[in-house]
Amino acid sequence: MKLSEIAPDSIINVLVSKEDSSISLTTTMAFYDEDILFVNPFLYEDNIVSFDVPDLNVEMMVVRENEVPYYWKRVHVGIMKIDGNTYHAISSRHAGVRLNRRNSFRVFVGEEGSAQFQLRGGDKLPILVKDISATGIGFLVQGDDDEYFQPGDQVHINYIDKEERFGIDVVGRVVRSTSTEKGRLYGCSFSKVYPQINKYVTDKQIHKKKSKGLPAFMDKK
């Protein structure tokens, strides 16, 4: 997908990273003109974000309701004022790649975490996170075969990956619930796009490949 092909009702999400720090920002499209995508300003704590930082890496995900997201590995973001209005101007040498759920890579996690209902809250349930991909996550409620979450439930999931030194805080919709010998296993699809998860999964794949010599395609969903 070219920047000029992005639909006006699309959601624009960028992952901004430098060294070991990163932040995810979301906004909406304004208009397209002369190879530049203009979006409403990215804000952080009500302030317009400046991307004028050396060695900054910016990835972009474009999401439209009921459609598969598109991903740009690298974009450039600047600030422009037009007719008294401030916009972030996005340009890229690359085309966006269509993300297909079937082509999402899944990596084993094995970390303890917590899960709770997104809408009605309640106690946090201890879980063991089994695996994660750019589009979903699987977790186990150990020693309990009761169906605590049901397909369709929105679940807030947290865990810390000690190996990667990365914290995960996501919302997923339960799509399957399976009884196992160790407890009940839940599979969730993410309720929105998390660009930082894509980088996290990729980094984890690389580290596992280096440490265990396994080909990356062994983790393909």
Short mmCIF file of C-alpha atoms in Angstrom, two decimals, residues 18 42 45 48 56 98-99 101 107 112 115 128-129 147 152 155 160 162 170 183 211 214:
data_model
loop_
_atom_site.label_atom_id
_atom_site.label_comp_id
_atom_site.label_asym_id
_atom_site.label_seq_id
_atom_site.Cartn_x
_atom_site.Cartn_y
_atom_site.Cartn_z
CA LYS A 18 15.60 4.85 20.34
CA PHE A 42 0.45 13.03 17.79
CA GLU A 45 0.17 14.49 27.84
CA ILE A 48 2.47 17.94 20.40
CA LEU A 56 15.09 7.96 16.09
CA ARG A 98 -0.32 -6.13 4.47
CA LEU A 99 -0.32 -8.02 7.77
CA ARG A 101 -3.09 -13.13 10.73
CA VAL A 107 6.92 -17.19 20.12
CA GLU A 112 3.68 -15.51 34.91
CA ALA A 115 -5.67 -11.31 33.52
CA LEU A 128 0.95 -18.38 32.77
CA VAL A 129 1.46 -16.69 29.41
CA GLU A 147 -14.27 -21.55 32.18
CA GLY A 152 -16.09 -12.86 23.21
CA VAL A 155 -9.53 -9.47 28.80
CA ILE A 160 6.86 -8.81 32.42
CA LYS A 162 12.38 -10.79 32.27
CA VAL A 170 -2.66 -5.49 26.27
CA GLY A 183 -5.59 -26.17 33.40
CA SER A 211 20.45 -19.32 21.64
CA LEU A 214 15.99 -23.11 15.81
#
